[in-house]
Tab-separated table of C-alpha atoms and ligand atoms in Angstrom:
chain	number	residue	atom	x	y	z
Y	129	MET	CA	57.933	-110.452	122.387
Y	130	ARG	CA	57.479	-112.443	125.599
Y	131	CYS	CA	58.053	-116.123	124.983
Y	132	TYR	CA	59.406	-119.296	126.479
Y	133	VAL	CA	60.728	-122.602	125.173
Y	134	ARG	CA	59.810	-126.129	126.193
Y	135	LEU	CA	60.162	-129.654	124.857
Y	136	MET	CA	57.801	-130.412	121.985
Y	137	CYS	CA	54.860	-132.722	122.664
Y	138	LYS	CA	52.389	-134.599	120.443
Y	139	GLY	CA	49.785	-131.839	120.713
Y	140	ASP	CA	52.214	-129.460	118.983
Y	141	VAL	CA	52.489	-131.522	115.794
Y	142	ASP	CA	49.936	-129.634	113.673
Y	143	GLN	CA	51.318	-126.186	114.446
Y	144	VAL	CA	54.909	-127.331	113.959
Y	145	ALA	CA	54.033	-128.938	110.620
Y	146	GLY	CA	52.409	-125.645	109.580
Y	147	ILE	CA	55.519	-123.623	110.497
Y	148	ASP	CA	57.706	-126.188	108.709
Y	149	HIS	CA	55.582	-125.858	105.579
Y	150	GLU	CA	55.727	-122.066	105.656
Y	151	ALA	CA	59.526	-122.119	106.055
Y	152	PHE	CA	60.312	-124.996	103.671
Y	153	PRO	CA	57.462	-125.080	101.116
Y	154	THR	CA	59.445	-126.981	98.480
Y	155	ILE	CA	60.766	-129.797	100.668
Y	156	TRP	CA	59.093	-133.059	99.728
Y	157	PRO	CA	58.266	-135.236	101.508
Y	158	PRO	CA	57.893	-132.972	104.544
Y	159	ILE	CA	59.150	-134.223	107.899
Y	160	ASN	CA	56.583	-136.476	109.568
Y	161	TYR	CA	56.444	-134.889	113.016
Y	162	LYS	CA	54.031	-137.476	114.394
Y	163	ARG	CA	56.659	-140.097	113.646
Y	164	GLU	CA	59.411	-137.882	115.010
Y	165	MET	CA	57.585	-137.840	118.364
Y	166	GLN	CA	58.156	-141.637	118.563
Y	167	ASN	CA	61.787	-141.403	117.447
Y	168	ARG	CA	64.064	-141.999	120.416
Y	169	LEU	CA	66.968	-140.284	118.649
Y	170	ALA	CA	64.992	-137.090	118.043
Y	171	HIS	CA	64.738	-134.122	120.421
Y	172	TYR	CA	62.526	-131.170	119.597
Y	173	VAL	CA	61.807	-127.900	121.345
Y	174	VAL	CA	59.189	-125.274	120.606
Y	175	ALA	CA	59.071	-121.561	121.375
Y	176	CYS	CA	55.654	-120.293	122.501
Y	177	ASP	CA	54.227	-116.791	122.674
Y	178	GLU	CA	53.388	-116.026	126.316
Y	179	GLU	CA	50.620	-113.616	125.391
Y	180	ARG	CA	48.674	-115.518	122.777
Y	181	THR	CA	46.774	-118.784	122.485
Y	182	ILE	CA	45.555	-120.544	119.367
Y	183	ASP	CA	42.009	-121.698	118.668
Y	184	GLU	CA	40.851	-124.905	116.979
Y	185	ALA	CA	40.159	-123.189	113.628
Y	186	GLU	CA	43.710	-121.866	113.419
Y	187	ILE	CA	45.152	-125.287	114.279
Y	188	GLU	CA	42.995	-126.905	111.592
Y	189	ALA	CA	44.052	-124.273	109.017
Y	190	SER	CA	47.701	-124.721	109.949
Y	191	SER	CA	47.397	-128.498	109.605
Y	192	GLU	CA	45.649	-128.198	106.228
Y	193	ARG	CA	48.337	-125.843	104.912
Y	194	SER	CA	50.992	-128.373	105.853
Y	195	SER	CA	49.408	-131.051	103.643
Y	196	THR	CA	49.504	-130.651	99.893
Y	197	GLY	CA	46.192	-129.648	98.312
Y	198	LEU	CA	45.553	-133.155	97.038
Y	199	VAL	CA	46.488	-134.963	100.247
Y	200	SER	CA	44.368	-132.675	102.381
Y	201	ARG	CA	41.381	-132.976	100.007
Y	202	VAL	CA	41.602	-136.771	100.069
Y	203	ARG	CA	41.972	-136.719	103.841
Y	204	ARG	CA	38.850	-134.580	104.160
Y	205	LEU	CA	36.892	-136.758	101.699
Y	206	LEU	CA	37.734	-139.927	103.567
Y	207	ASN	CA	37.421	-138.299	106.965
Y	208	HIS	CA	40.649	-140.127	107.594
Y	209	ASN	CA	40.846	-139.982	111.367
Y	210	ARG	CA	37.335	-141.319	111.945
Y	211	LEU	CA	37.438	-144.075	109.316
Y	212	PHE	CA	40.861	-145.371	110.249
Y	213	GLY	CA	40.421	-145.052	113.995
Y	214	ASN	CA	43.440	-142.765	113.973
Y	215	LYS	CA	42.527	-140.654	116.980
Y	216	PRO	CA	43.975	-137.162	116.558
Y	217	PHE	CA	46.177	-135.829	119.338
Y	218	SER	CA	44.504	-133.199	121.419
Y	219	SER	CA	46.182	-130.024	120.232
Y	220	THR	CA	48.005	-127.656	122.503
Y	221	LYS	CA	46.436	-124.209	122.913
Y	222	GLU	CA	49.758	-122.419	123.257
Y	223	TYR	CA	50.707	-120.347	120.231
Y	224	ILE	CA	53.933	-121.830	118.857
Y	225	ILE	CA	56.167	-119.337	117.062
Y	226	GLY	CA	59.135	-121.519	116.209
Y	227	PHE	CA	60.713	-124.895	116.716
Y	228	THR	CA	63.904	-126.820	116.271
Y	229	GLY	CA	64.919	-130.435	116.460
Y	230	PHE	CA	68.001	-132.560	116.312
Y	231	TRP	CA	68.927	-136.213	116.238
Y	232	ILE	CA	71.580	-137.695	118.466
Y	233	MET	CA	73.763	-140.014	116.413
Y	234	ALA	CA	76.680	-141.499	118.355
Y	235	ASP	CA	78.436	-138.465	119.853
Y	236	GLU	CA	77.000	-135.973	117.394
Y	237	ALA	CA	73.822	-133.894	117.475
Y	238	HIS	CA	72.538	-133.257	113.958
Y	239	ILE	CA	70.118	-130.352	113.668
Y	240	ILE	CA	67.268	-131.495	111.431
Y	241	SER	CA	65.273	-128.308	111.329
Y	242	ILE	CA	64.905	-124.835	112.794
Y	243	ALA	CA	62.225	-122.364	111.800
Y	244	VAL	CA	60.383	-119.332	113.114
Y	245	ARG	CA	57.010	-118.045	111.895
Y	246	GLU	CA	57.677	-115.342	109.345
Y	247	PRO	CA	56.086	-112.396	111.250
Y	248	CYS	CA	58.052	-113.370	114.378
Y	249	ARG	CA	61.521	-113.391	112.785
Y	250	ARG	CA	64.385	-111.061	113.770
Y	251	GLN	CA	63.231	-110.954	117.385
Y	252	GLY	CA	65.719	-113.390	118.852
Y	253	ILE	CA	63.542	-116.507	118.613
Y	254	GLY	CA	65.809	-118.460	116.222
Y	255	GLU	CA	68.727	-117.675	118.492
Y	256	LEU	CA	66.794	-118.856	121.545
Y	257	LEU	CA	66.008	-122.145	119.793
Y	258	LEU	CA	69.625	-122.649	118.795
Y	259	ILE	CA	70.761	-121.897	122.359
Y	260	SER	CA	68.324	-124.578	123.547
Y	261	SER	CA	69.863	-127.183	121.231
Y	262	ILE	CA	73.409	-126.254	122.227
Y	263	ASP	CA	72.391	-126.497	125.882
Y	264	MET	CA	70.795	-129.893	125.463
Y	265	ALA	CA	73.330	-131.592	123.207
Y	266	PRO	CA	76.138	-132.225	125.752
Y	267	LYS	CA	73.559	-133.384	128.313
Y	268	LEU	CA	72.628	-136.069	125.778
Y	269	ASN	CA	76.297	-137.043	125.393
Y	270	ALA	CA	76.932	-135.226	122.122
Y	271	ARG	CA	80.362	-133.678	121.657
Y	272	SER	CA	79.653	-131.769	118.475
Y	273	ILE	CA	76.682	-130.304	116.633
Y	274	THR	CA	76.317	-130.359	112.899
Y	275	LEU	CA	73.808	-129.218	110.270
Y	276	GLU	CA	73.341	-128.416	106.607
Y	277	ALA	CA	72.220	-125.039	105.249
Y	278	ARG	CA	71.527	-123.881	101.712
Y	279	VAL	CA	74.463	-121.891	100.355
Y	280	SER	CA	71.970	-119.071	99.690
Y	281	ASN	CA	70.622	-119.073	103.260
Y	282	ILE	CA	72.806	-116.330	104.645
Y	283	ALA	CA	70.452	-115.510	107.560
Y	284	ALA	CA	70.723	-119.047	108.930
Y	285	GLN	CA	74.471	-119.265	108.337
Y	286	ARG	CA	75.037	-115.993	110.220
Y	287	LEU	CA	73.085	-117.379	113.150
Y	288	TYR	CA	75.239	-120.521	113.199
Y	289	TYR	CA	78.541	-118.633	112.814
Y	290	LYS	CA	77.555	-116.493	115.778
Y	291	TYR	CA	77.412	-119.657	117.911
Y	292	GLY	CA	80.747	-121.086	116.811
Y	293	PHE	CA	79.769	-123.256	113.854
Y	294	ALA	CA	82.297	-123.329	111.028
Y	295	GLN	CA	81.946	-124.591	107.495
Y	296	THR	CA	83.389	-128.111	107.368
Y	297	GLY	CA	82.176	-129.279	103.972
Y	298	LEU	CA	80.037	-128.715	100.922
Y	299	ARG	CA	77.394	-131.179	99.747
Y	300	LYS	CA	76.935	-130.687	96.014
Y	301	GLY	CA	73.319	-130.633	94.783
Y	302	TYR	CA	72.081	-131.645	98.246
Y	303	TYR	CA	68.583	-130.097	97.936
Y	304	ILE	CA	66.475	-132.030	95.492
Y	305	ASP	CA	64.026	-129.201	94.705
Y	306	ASN	CA	66.582	-126.987	92.920
Y	307	ARG	CA	69.830	-129.011	93.213
Y	308	GLU	CA	71.285	-126.281	95.424
Y	309	ASP	CA	74.474	-127.077	97.343
Y	310	ALA	CA	74.496	-127.326	101.129
Y	311	VAL	CA	77.188	-126.040	103.401
Y	312	LEU	CA	77.964	-128.488	106.153
Y	313	MET	CA	78.569	-126.658	109.414
Y	314	THR	CA	79.938	-128.099	112.628
Y	315	THR	CA	80.908	-126.892	116.080
Y	316	GLU	CA	84.078	-127.700	117.932
Y	317	ASP	CA	83.835	-129.949	120.981
Y	318	VAL	CA	80.825	-128.501	122.790
Y	319	THR	CA	81.961	-130.048	126.067
Y	320	SER	CA	85.294	-128.168	126.027
Y	321	ASP	CA	85.890	-125.388	128.564
Y	322	LEU	CA	86.666	-122.974	125.746
Y	323	PHE	CA	83.389	-123.597	123.926
Y	324	GLN	CA	81.343	-123.503	127.130
Y	325	ALA	CA	82.981	-120.228	128.282
Y	326	ARG	CA	82.152	-118.542	124.956
Y	327	PHE	CA	78.635	-120.004	124.990
Y	328	LYS	CA	78.048	-118.663	128.507
Y	329	GLN	CA	79.094	-115.189	127.338
Y	330	LEU	CA	76.781	-115.349	124.328
Y	331	LYS	CA	73.859	-116.430	126.532
Y	332	GLN	CA	74.526	-113.500	128.862
Y	333	ILE	CA	74.577	-111.054	125.926
Y	334	TYR	CA	71.377	-112.642	124.629
Y	335	PHE	CA	69.627	-112.294	127.977
Y	336	GLU	CA	70.690	-108.651	128.344
Y	337	ARG	CA	69.436	-107.871	124.848
Y	338	TRP	CA	66.123	-109.703	124.794
Y	339	GLY	CA	65.282	-110.295	128.468
Y	340	ILE	CA	63.971	-113.759	127.638
Y	341	PRO	CA	64.806	-116.282	130.369
Y	342	LEU	CA	66.935	-119.125	129.067
Y	343	PRO	CA	65.602	-122.661	129.225
Y	344	GLN	CA	66.687	-125.171	131.840
Y	345	PHE	CA	66.101	-128.610	130.395
Y	346	VAL	CA	66.415	-131.551	132.718
Y	347	HIS	CA	67.348	-134.925	131.232
V	512	COA	C1	66.943	-118.789	110.185
V	512	COA	C2	65.837	-118.389	111.157
V	512	COA	C3	65.420	-119.609	112.002
V	512	COA	C4	66.374	-117.290	112.102
V	512	COA	O1	65.370	-117.011	113.056
V	512	COA	P1	65.141	-115.522	113.647
V	512	COA	O2	64.255	-115.658	114.819
V	512	COA	O3	64.691	-114.594	112.580
V	512	COA	O4	66.629	-115.124	114.067
V	512	COA	P2	67.091	-114.185	115.268
V	512	COA	O5	66.255	-112.962	115.336
V	512	COA	O6	67.192	-114.997	116.509
V	512	COA	O7	68.554	-113.788	114.777
V	512	COA	C5	69.711	-114.390	115.321
V	512	COA	C6	70.893	-114.146	114.407
V	512	COA	O8	70.656	-114.779	113.137
V	512	COA	C7	71.191	-113.979	112.082
V	512	COA	N1	70.086	-113.544	111.235
V	512	COA	C8	68.774	-113.856	111.393
V	512	COA	N2	68.044	-113.334	110.391
V	512	COA	C9	68.909	-112.693	109.582
V	512	COA	C10	68.756	-111.962	108.381
V	512	COA	N3	67.551	-111.805	107.804
V	512	COA	N4	69.859	-111.450	107.798
V	512	COA	C11	71.070	-111.603	108.366
V	512	COA	N5	71.283	-112.288	109.538
V	512	COA	C12	70.214	-112.820	110.133
V	512	COA	C13	71.894	-112.823	112.733
V	512	COA	O9	73.226	-113.213	112.999
V	512	COA	C14	71.135	-112.694	114.065
V	512	COA	O10	71.909	-112.108	115.082
V	512	COA	P3	71.873	-110.492	115.270
V	512	COA	O11	70.454	-110.169	115.627
V	512	COA	O12	72.825	-110.262	116.392
V	512	COA	O13	72.269	-109.903	113.952
V	512	COA	C15	64.601	-117.793	110.389
V	512	COA	O14	65.075	-116.817	109.467
V	512	COA	C16	63.785	-118.831	109.624
V	512	COA	O15	62.863	-119.468	110.191
V	512	COA	N6	64.086	-119.021	108.336
V	512	COA	C17	63.383	-120.007	107.500
V	512	COA	C18	63.777	-121.415	107.858
V	512	COA	C19	65.266	-121.630	107.674
V	512	COA	O16	65.866	-121.168	106.715
V	512	COA	N7	65.863	-122.382	108.633
V	512	COA	C20	67.279	-122.681	108.600
V	512	COA	C21	67.538	-123.920	107.827
V	512	COA	S1	69.271	-124.288	107.764
C-alpha cells in the first residue's frame, strides 16, 4: 500500500472518529477528537492512502457510525449543526487509514490512541504511526514515551516491544467495559544515543521492507 503520514487537522475528525469506533467499540465515552484538536498538549498524526480519496457519503457514514445509535438519531432529528450554528469542519478528501495521538505531560509523551482500519492492518501502517510518535516526542521535549494496552492485546504489545517499550506496571481493572487489566509500557530515555541508534536501525529496516518514506515533522 502506498501511503504517507501527516499531522491531523480538523477536517480529519469524522474519519478518525470512525476508525476509533471500529477499533474500540466498547470504549465509552469515546475520545472527543474535535476537542482534542484544541488541546495544546495533544499531537495527532494520520496515515493516508495515496491512491484513494473519500467522498461525502463515506465521511457521513463514518461519522454516524462513530456516534451511538441514539445520539446520531437525536442529532439527525435536531439537525444539530444548523440549529446550534455549529458549523461543521470541511472534511478532508484524503482517505485516512490509521491515526495515533499522544499528550505531552512534563517530559513524558503518553500515547492516547493508535488504530488502523481493519482491512489495512498487517501492512506496516501501525508501525509507521508509532515511528512518527517516537520521532516527534523528543522534538517536543519528551524523554520517555508511555502507554497502556489491554493484557489481551498481544498484537499491540508486540508492536511496542519491537520499538523498545518494556512493561513497567500493571493497572488492575483499568478498562471499565470488562474490568480488564492494562499493562503499562514505557521506553527508556528516547533522547539517549543508545535508543536513537537502535531507532535509526529499525527505521532503516522498516524502509527497506515497506518502501514507505518516513515522515519529517518540523516543530
Ligand atoms: C495494533 C495495531 C495498531 C497494529 O497496526 P498494524 O498496521 O496492523 O501493524 P503493523 O502491520 O505495522 O505491524 C507492526 C508490528 O506489530 C505487531 N503486530 C501487528 N499485528 C499483529 C498481530 N495480529 N499479531 C502479532 N503481532 C502483530 C508485530 O510485531 C508487527 O511487526 P512484524 O510485521 O515485524 O511482525 C492494529 O492491530 C489495530 O488498529 N488494532 C486495534 C486498535 C488497538 O488495539 N490499538 C492499540 C491500543 S493499545
